[in-house]
Coordinates of C-alpha atoms and ligand atoms in Angstrom, one line a residue:
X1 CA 2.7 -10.4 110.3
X2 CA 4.6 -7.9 112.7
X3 CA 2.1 -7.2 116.2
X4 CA 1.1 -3.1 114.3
X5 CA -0.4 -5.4 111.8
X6 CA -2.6 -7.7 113.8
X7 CA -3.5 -4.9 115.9
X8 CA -4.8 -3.2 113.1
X9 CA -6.3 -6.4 111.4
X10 CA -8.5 -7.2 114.6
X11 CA -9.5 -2.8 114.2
X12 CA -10.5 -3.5 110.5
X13 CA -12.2 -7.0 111.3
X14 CA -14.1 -5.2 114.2
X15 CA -14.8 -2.0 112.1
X16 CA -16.1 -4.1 109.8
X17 CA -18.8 -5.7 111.4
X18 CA -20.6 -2.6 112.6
X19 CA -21.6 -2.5 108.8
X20 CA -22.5 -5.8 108.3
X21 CA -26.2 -4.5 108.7
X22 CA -25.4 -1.4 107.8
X23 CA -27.8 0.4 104.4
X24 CA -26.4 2.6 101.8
X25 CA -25.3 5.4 103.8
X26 CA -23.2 4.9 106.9
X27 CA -25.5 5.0 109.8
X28 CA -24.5 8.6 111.2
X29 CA -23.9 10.6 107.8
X30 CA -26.4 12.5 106.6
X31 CA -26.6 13.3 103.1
X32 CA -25.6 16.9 102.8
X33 CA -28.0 19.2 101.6
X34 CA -28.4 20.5 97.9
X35 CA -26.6 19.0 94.9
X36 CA -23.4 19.7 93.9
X37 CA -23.4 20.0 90.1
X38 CA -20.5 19.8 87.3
X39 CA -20.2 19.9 83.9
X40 CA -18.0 18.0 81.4
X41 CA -18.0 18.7 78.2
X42 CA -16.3 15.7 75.5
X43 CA -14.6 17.2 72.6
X44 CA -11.0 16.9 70.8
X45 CA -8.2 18.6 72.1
X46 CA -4.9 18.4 72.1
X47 CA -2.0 16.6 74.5
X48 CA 1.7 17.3 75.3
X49 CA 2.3 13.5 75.7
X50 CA 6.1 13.2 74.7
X51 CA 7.2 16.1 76.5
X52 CA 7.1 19.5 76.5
X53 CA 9.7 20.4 72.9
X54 CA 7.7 17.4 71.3
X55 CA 5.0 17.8 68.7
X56 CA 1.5 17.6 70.5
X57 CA -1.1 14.8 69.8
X58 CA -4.0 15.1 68.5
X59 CA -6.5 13.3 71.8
X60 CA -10.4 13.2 72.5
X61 CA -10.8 15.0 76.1
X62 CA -12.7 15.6 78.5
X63 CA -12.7 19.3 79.1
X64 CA -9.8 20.1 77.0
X65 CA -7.6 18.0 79.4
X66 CA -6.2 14.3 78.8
X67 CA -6.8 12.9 81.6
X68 CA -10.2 14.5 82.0
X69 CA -10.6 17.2 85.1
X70 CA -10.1 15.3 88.7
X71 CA -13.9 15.3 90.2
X72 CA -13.7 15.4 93.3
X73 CA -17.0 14.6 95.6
X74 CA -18.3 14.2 98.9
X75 CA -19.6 10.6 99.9
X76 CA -22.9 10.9 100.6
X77 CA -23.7 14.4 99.1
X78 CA -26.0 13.9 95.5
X79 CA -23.7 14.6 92.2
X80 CA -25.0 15.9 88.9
X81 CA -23.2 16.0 86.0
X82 CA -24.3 17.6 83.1
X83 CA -22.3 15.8 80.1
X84 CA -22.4 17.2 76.6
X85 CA -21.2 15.3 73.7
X86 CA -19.1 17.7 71.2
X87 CA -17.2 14.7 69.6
X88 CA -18.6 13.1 66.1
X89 CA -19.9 10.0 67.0
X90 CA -21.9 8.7 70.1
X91 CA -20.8 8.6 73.8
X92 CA -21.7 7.3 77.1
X93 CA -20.5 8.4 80.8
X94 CA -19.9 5.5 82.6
X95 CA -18.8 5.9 86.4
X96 CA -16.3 3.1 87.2
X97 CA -16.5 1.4 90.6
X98 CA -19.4 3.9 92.0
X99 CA -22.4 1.7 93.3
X100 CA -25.3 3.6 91.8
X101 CA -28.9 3.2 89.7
X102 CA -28.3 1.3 87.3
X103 CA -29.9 3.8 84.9
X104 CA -26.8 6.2 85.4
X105 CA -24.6 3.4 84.7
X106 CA -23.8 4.8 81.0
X107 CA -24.1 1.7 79.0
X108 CA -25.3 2.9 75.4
X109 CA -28.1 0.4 74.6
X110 CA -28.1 -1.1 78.1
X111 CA -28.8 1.8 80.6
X112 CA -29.8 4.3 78.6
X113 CA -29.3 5.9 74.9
X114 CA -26.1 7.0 73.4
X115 CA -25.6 10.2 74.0
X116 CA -25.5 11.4 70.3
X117 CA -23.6 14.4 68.9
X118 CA -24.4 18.2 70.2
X119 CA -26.6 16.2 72.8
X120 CA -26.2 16.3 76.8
X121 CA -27.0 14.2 79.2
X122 CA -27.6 14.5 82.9
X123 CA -26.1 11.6 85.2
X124 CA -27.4 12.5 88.7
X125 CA -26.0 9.7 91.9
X126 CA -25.4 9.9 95.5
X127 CA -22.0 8.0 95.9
X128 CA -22.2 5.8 99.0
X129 CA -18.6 4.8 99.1
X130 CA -15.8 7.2 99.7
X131 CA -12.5 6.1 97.7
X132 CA -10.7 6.3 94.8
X133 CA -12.9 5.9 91.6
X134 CA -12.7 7.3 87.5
X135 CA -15.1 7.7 84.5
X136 CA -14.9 6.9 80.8
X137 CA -16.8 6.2 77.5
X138 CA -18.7 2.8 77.1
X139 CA -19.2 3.3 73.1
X140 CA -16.7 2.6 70.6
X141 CA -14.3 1.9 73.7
X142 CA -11.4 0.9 72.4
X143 CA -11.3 3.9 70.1
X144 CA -12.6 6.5 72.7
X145 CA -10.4 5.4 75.9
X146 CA -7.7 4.8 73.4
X147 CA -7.7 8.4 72.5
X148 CA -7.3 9.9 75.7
X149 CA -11.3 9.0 77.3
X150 CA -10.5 8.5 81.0
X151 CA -10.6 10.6 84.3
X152 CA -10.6 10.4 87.9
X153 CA -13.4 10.3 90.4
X154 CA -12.2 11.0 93.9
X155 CA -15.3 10.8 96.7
X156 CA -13.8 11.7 99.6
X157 CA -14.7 10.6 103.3
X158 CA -16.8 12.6 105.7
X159 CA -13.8 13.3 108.0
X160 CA -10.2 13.6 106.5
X161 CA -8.1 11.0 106.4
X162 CA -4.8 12.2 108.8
X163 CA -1.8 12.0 106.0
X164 CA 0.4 14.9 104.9
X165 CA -0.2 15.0 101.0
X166 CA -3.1 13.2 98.8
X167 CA -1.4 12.2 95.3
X168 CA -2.8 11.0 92.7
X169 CA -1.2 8.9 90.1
X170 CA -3.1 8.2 86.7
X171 CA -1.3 6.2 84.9
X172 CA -2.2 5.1 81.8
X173 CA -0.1 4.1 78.2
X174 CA -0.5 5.1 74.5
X175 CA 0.2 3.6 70.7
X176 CA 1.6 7.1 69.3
X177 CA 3.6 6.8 66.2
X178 CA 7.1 9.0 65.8
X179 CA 5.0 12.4 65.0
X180 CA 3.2 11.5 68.6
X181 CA 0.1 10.7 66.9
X182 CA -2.4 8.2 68.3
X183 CA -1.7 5.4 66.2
X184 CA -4.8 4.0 64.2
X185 CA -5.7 0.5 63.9
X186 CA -7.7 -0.3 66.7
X187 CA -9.5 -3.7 66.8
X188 CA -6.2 -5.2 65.5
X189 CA -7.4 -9.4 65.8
X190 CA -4.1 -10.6 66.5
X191 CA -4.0 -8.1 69.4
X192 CA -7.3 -8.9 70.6
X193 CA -6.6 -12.6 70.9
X194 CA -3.7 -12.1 72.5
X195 CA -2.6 -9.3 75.4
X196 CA -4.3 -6.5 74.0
X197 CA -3.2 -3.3 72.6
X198 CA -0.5 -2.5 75.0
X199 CA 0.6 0.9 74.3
X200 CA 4.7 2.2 73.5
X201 CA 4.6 5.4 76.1
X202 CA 3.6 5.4 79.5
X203 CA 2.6 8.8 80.7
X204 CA 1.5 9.9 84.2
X205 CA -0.8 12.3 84.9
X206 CA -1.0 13.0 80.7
X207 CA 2.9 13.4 80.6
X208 CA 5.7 12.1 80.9
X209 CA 6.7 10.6 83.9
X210 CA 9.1 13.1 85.8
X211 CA 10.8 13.1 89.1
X212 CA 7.9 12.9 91.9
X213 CA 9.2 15.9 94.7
X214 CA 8.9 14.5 98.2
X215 CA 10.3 15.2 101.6
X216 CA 11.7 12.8 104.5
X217 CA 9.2 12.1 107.2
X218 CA 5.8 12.4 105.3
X219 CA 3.1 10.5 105.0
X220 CA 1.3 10.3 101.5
X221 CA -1.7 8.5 100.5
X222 CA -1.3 7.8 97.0
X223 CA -4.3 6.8 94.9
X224 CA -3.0 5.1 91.7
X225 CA -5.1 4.3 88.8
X226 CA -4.2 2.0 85.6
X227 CA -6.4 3.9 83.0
X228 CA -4.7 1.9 80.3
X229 CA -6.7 0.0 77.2
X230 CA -4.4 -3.2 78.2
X231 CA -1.2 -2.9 80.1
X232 CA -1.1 -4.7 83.2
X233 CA 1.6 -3.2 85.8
X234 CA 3.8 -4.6 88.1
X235 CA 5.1 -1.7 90.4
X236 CA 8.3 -1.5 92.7
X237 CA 9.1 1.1 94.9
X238 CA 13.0 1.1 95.7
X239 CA 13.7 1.6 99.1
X240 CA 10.2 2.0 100.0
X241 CA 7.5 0.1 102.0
X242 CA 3.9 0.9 100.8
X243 CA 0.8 0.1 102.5
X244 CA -2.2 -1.0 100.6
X245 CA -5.1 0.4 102.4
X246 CA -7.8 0.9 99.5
X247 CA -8.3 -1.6 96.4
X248 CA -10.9 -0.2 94.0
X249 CA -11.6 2.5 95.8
X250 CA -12.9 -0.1 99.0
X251 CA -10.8 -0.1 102.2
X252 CA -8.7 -3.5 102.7
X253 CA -7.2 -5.0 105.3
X254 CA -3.7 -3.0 105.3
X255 CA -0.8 -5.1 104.2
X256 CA 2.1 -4.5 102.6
X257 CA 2.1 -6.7 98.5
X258 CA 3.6 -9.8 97.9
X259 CA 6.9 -9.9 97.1
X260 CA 7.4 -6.1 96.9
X261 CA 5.2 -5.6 93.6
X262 CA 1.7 -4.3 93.2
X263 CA -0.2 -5.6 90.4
X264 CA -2.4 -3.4 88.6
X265 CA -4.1 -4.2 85.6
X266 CA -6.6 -1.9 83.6
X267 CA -9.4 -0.5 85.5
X268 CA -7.9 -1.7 88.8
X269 CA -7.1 1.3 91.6
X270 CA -4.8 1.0 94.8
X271 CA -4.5 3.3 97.2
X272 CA -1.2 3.4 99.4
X273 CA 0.2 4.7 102.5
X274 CA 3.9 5.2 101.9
X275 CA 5.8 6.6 104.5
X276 CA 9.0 8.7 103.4
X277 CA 12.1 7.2 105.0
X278 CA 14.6 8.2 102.3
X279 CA 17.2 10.3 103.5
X280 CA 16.9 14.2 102.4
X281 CA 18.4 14.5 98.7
X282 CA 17.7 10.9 98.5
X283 CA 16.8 9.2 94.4
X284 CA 15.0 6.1 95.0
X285 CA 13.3 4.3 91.6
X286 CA 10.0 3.3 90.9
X287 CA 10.1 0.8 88.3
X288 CA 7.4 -1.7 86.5
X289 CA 8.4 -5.2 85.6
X290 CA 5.4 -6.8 84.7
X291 CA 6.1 -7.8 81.3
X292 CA 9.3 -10.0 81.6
X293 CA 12.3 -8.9 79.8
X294 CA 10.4 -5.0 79.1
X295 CA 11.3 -3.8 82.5
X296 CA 11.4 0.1 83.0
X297 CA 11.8 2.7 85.6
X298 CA 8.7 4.7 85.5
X299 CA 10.0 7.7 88.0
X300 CA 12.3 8.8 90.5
X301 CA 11.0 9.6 94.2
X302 CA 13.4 12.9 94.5
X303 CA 13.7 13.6 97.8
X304 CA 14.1 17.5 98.9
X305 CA 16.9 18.7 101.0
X306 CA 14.9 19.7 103.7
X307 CA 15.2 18.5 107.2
X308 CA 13.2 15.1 107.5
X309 CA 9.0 16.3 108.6
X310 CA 9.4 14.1 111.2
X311 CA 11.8 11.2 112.2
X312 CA 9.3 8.5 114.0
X313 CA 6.0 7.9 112.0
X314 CA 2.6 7.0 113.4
X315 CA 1.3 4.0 114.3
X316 CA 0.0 2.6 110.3
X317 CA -3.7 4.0 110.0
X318 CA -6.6 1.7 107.8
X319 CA -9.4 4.0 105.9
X320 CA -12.9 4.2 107.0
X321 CA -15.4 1.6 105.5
X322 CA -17.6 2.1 103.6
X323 CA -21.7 0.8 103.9
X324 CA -21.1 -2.4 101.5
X325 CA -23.9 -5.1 102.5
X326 CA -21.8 -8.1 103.8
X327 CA -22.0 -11.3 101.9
X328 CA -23.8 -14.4 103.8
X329 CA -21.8 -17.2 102.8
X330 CA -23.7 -19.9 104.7
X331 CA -26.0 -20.3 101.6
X332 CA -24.8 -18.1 99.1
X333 CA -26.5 -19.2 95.4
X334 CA -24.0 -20.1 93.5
X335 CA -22.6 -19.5 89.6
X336 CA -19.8 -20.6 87.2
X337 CA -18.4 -18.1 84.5
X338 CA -15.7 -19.7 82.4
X339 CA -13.5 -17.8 80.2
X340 CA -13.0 -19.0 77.2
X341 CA -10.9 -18.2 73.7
X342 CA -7.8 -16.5 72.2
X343 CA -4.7 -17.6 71.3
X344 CA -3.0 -20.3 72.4
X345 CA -5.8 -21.1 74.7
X346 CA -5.6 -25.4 75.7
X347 CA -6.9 -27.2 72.8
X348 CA -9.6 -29.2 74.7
X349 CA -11.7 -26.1 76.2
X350 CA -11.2 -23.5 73.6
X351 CA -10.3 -25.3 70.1
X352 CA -7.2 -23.4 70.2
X353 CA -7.6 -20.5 68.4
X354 CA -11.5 -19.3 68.4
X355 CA -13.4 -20.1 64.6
X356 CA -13.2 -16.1 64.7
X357 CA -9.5 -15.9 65.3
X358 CA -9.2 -18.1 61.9
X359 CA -11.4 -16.0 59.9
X360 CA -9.7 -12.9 60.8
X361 CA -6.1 -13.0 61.4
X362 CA -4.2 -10.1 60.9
X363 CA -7.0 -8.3 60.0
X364 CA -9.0 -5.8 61.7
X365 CA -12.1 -6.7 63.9
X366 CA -15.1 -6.3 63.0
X367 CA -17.8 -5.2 65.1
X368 CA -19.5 -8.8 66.5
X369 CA -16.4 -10.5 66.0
X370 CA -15.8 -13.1 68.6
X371 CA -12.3 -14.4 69.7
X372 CA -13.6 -14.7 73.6
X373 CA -16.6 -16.1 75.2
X374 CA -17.8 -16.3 78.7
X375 CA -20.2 -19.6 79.4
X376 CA -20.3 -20.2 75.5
X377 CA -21.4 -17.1 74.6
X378 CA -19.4 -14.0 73.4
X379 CA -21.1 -10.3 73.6
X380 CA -19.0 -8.2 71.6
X381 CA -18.5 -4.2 70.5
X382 CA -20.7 -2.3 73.0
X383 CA -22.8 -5.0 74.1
X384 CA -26.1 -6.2 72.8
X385 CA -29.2 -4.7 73.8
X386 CA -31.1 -7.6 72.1
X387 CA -28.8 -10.3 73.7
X388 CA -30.5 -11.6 77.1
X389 CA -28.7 -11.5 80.1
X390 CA -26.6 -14.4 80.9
X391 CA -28.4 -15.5 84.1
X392 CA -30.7 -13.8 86.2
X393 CA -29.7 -13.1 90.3
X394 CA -32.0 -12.8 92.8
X395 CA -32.2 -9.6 94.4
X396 CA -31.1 -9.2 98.3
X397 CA -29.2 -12.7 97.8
X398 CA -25.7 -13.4 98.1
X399 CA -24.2 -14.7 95.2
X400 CA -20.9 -16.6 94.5
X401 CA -19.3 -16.9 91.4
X402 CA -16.6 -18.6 90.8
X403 CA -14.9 -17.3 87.6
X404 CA -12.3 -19.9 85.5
X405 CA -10.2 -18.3 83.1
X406 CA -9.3 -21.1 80.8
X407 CA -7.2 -19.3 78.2
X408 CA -3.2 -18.3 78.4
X409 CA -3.7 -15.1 78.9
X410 CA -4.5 -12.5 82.1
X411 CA -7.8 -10.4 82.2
X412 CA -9.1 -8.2 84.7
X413 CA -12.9 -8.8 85.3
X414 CA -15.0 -5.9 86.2
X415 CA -18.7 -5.8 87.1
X416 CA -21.1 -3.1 87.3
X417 CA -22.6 -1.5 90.0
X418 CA -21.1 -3.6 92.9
X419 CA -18.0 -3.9 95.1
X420 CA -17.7 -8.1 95.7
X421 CA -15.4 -9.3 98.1
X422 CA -12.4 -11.3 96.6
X423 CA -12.8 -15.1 98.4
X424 CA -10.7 -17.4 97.3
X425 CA -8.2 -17.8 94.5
X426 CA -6.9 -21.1 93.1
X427 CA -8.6 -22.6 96.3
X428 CA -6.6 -20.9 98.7
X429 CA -8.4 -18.2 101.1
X430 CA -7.1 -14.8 99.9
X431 CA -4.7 -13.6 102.0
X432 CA -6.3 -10.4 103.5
X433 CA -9.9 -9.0 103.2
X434 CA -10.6 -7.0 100.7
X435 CA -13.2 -5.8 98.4
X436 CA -13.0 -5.0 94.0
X437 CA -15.0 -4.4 91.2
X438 CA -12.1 -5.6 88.9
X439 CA -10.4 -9.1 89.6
X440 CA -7.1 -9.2 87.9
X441 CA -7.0 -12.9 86.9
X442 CA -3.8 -15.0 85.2
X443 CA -3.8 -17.4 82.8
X444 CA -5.7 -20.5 84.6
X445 CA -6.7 -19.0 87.7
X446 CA -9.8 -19.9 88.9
X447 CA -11.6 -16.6 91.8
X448 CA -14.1 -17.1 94.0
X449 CA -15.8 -13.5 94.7
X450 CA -19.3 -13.0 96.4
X451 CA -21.5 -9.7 96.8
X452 CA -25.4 -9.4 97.9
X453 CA -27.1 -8.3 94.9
X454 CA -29.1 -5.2 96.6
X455 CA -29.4 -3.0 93.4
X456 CA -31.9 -3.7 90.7
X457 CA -31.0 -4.2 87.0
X458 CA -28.7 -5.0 84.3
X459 CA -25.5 -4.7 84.6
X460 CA -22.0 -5.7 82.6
X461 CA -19.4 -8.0 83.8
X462 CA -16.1 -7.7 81.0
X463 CA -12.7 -8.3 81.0
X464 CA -11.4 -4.6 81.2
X465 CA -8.6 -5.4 78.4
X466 CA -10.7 -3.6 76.1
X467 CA -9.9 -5.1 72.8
X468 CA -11.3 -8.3 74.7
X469 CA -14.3 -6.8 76.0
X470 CA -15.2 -5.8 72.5
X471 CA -14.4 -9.0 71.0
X472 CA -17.0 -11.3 73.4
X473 CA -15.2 -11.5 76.8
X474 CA -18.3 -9.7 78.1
X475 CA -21.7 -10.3 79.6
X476 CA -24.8 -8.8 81.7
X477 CA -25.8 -10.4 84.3
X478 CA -29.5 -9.2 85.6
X479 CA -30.5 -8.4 89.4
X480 CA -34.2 -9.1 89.6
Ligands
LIG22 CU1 -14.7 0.5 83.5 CU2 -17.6 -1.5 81.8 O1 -16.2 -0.5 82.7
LIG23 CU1 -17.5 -0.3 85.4
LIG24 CU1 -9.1 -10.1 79.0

């Protein structure tokens, strides 16, 4: 760690302490007066998604547009959002990462009802944290978010963050077959038992990843967000040394990724401080290798000719935090989740493949089909209104959860309505502070997170693969 760095460790490590008592605003902020209200309407559209002389897809939208419109909010300032349901079939908003009442978390059955065909429904929230966030469907998810049901939720901090240019990155893949159709076949059991339905496109931005224009000498913050059903990514960029300053939206301890590569599975978000130092008409690659063997260059940083913006940057800068309650680790209560199931899982925990996984091969899943299980017990599809929560944490406590992923495979865990820091992993202390709301975890990796369970209710904890969310690698855990 170079001397910038601990100087700006020993910043975020102070900063962060002035909030350890802090509520859910930021001592200072007042919540700006009268509501700002949007609309979003969910119907079927259509997508350029193989390029512009291609034959268009047929998507489900948000707005018309795939991704859906950015929203773009102030932290602290009250939200509406007036959501009307045009599709065929039920919907839910749900509003990924933001810390809110757990009645406008948008699980159908859970929060509140499906929002049903020609209905609307009014979500109304005051985000507290300013960062990099999105929204999608939590009915018939692998169908709806396979279709094109995803978009960005940017809250942006009370004073501006001092970079040149905000990008954001969606990033997301797609099954399309040769006429660029969405391919059908969702729930397929091998799939779900195994990575998931990892797409055969990878667009940006709903198309196809083109040269990104930049200049020498700037400084961009760029947000990117994995919006994908099941592709994890492992991203590179050539000649380039990012910063991560935000993970799931929360402000980190700034430090540049191990070995080079950022890790992003579904759900997950990282925001970045890249500095330009290409030269003018520079080409520099920006490739994913995750999946070994599959490697692929996703873009091309293309450089202008213009003179370099400036030739020395400024001293690296961390975000704002944000008003998260600090855990109290000196008697946290404490919780086991063990994740169980699929394929090739080790014989002893799982029974190899899951009694479902046998039934079902090669076929398509039902809806209650179980191939995972967390603790024993798989919640499947949508989630179970009638299926009790898993265990019940007390409300203002800390809680530590340890989390053991027993199968062979990777799964990013995601819970509801809180930001928990990331403690340990494989019993070593993680190696910079941070906060998430989805813990990418690999095959045997066992994570320690802990969170203070302020906010009331039921809320989900699933792997966001989402053909293993709906086939029982889910949960609720209650706050009571
Ligand atoms: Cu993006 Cu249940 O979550
Ligand atoms: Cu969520
Ligand atoms: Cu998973």
């Amino acid at each position: 760690m170079n001397s910038d760095f601990s100087i700006l460790r020993r910043r975020f490590l102070q900063a962060g302490a002035a909030f350890a008592a802090a509520s859910f605003l930021p001592t200072g902020i007042s919540r700006a007066a009268g509501v700002d209200e949007r609309r979003l309407t969910i119907a079927p559209g259509r997508a350029s998604l193989l390029g512009k002389d291609k034959p268009e897809s047929d998507v489900w939208t948000y707005d018309g547009v795939v991704p859906g419109p950015l929203l773009r909010v102030r932290q602290g300032q009250p939200v509406r959002i007036l959501v009307e349901n045009r599709l065929d079939e039920d919907t839910t908003v749900h509003w990924h990462g933001i810390r809110l009442p757990n009645d406008m978390d948008g699980v159908p059955g859970l929060t509140q009802p499906p929002i049903r065909p020609g209905e609307t429904f009014t979500y109304e929230f005051t985000p507290p944290d300013a960062g990099t966030f999105w929204y999608h469907p939590h009915a018939n998810s692998l169908e709806q978010l396979g279709r094109g049901l995803a978009g960005v939720l940017i809250v942006d901090e009370i004073d501006p963050v001092a970079v040149d240019r905000d990008l954001l990155w969606v990033l997301r893949d797609w099954r399309v077959t040769l006429e660029g159709q969405i391919a059908s076949g969702f729930g397929n059991m091998m799939e779900a038992g195994m990575s998931g339905r990892v797409g055969n496109i990878v667009t940006l931005n709903g198309a196809v990843p083109g040269d990104q224009p930049v200049r020498a000498g700037e400084r961009v913050r760029l947000r990117l967000v994995n919006v994908s059903l099941a592709r994890i990514m492992g991203l590179r960029f050539e000649g380039h040394d990012p910063l991560v300053v935000a993970i799931d939206g929360q402000p980190c301890e700034p430090h540049r990724p191990e070995d080079g590569r950022l890790l992003l599975g579904p759900a997950m978000r990282i925001d970045l401080m890249i500095d330009m130092t290409g030269v003018p008409g520079g080409r520099y690659r920006v490739t994913d290798d995750f999946y070994k063997g599959l490697e692929y260059e996703l873009l091309v940083l293309a450089y202008s000719d213009e003179a370099p913006l400036r030739t020395t940057f400024p001293e690296p800068i961390a975000l704002p935090l944000n008003p998260l309650p600090e855990p109290d680790l000196s008697a946290p209560d404490r919780h086991d989740l063990t994740l169980e199931g699929g394929m090739m899982s080790r014989m002893k925990e799982a029974g190899g493949m899951g009694r479902g996984m046998m039934q079902g091969m090669g076929g398509m899943m039902g809806m209650g089909q179980a191939l995972w299980s967390i603790n024993g017990t798989s919640m499947t599809g949508d989630g179970h209104a009638d299926m009790p929560p898993l265990m019940s944490l007390a409300r203002g406590k800390t809680h530590l959860i340890t989390m053991r992923n027993l199968t062979a495979w990777w799964h990013p865990m995601h819970l509801h309505g809180f930001s928990f820091r990331v403690l340990t992993r494989n019993g070593a202390e993680a190696p910079y502070s941070q906060w998430a709301d989805t813990v990418l975890m690999a095959p045997e990796d066992t994570v320690e997170v802990a969170f203070v369970a302020d906010n009331p209710g039921d809320w989900m904890l699933h792997c966001h693969v989402t053909d293993h969310q709906m086939a029982g690698l889910m949960t609720v855990l209650r706050v009571a």
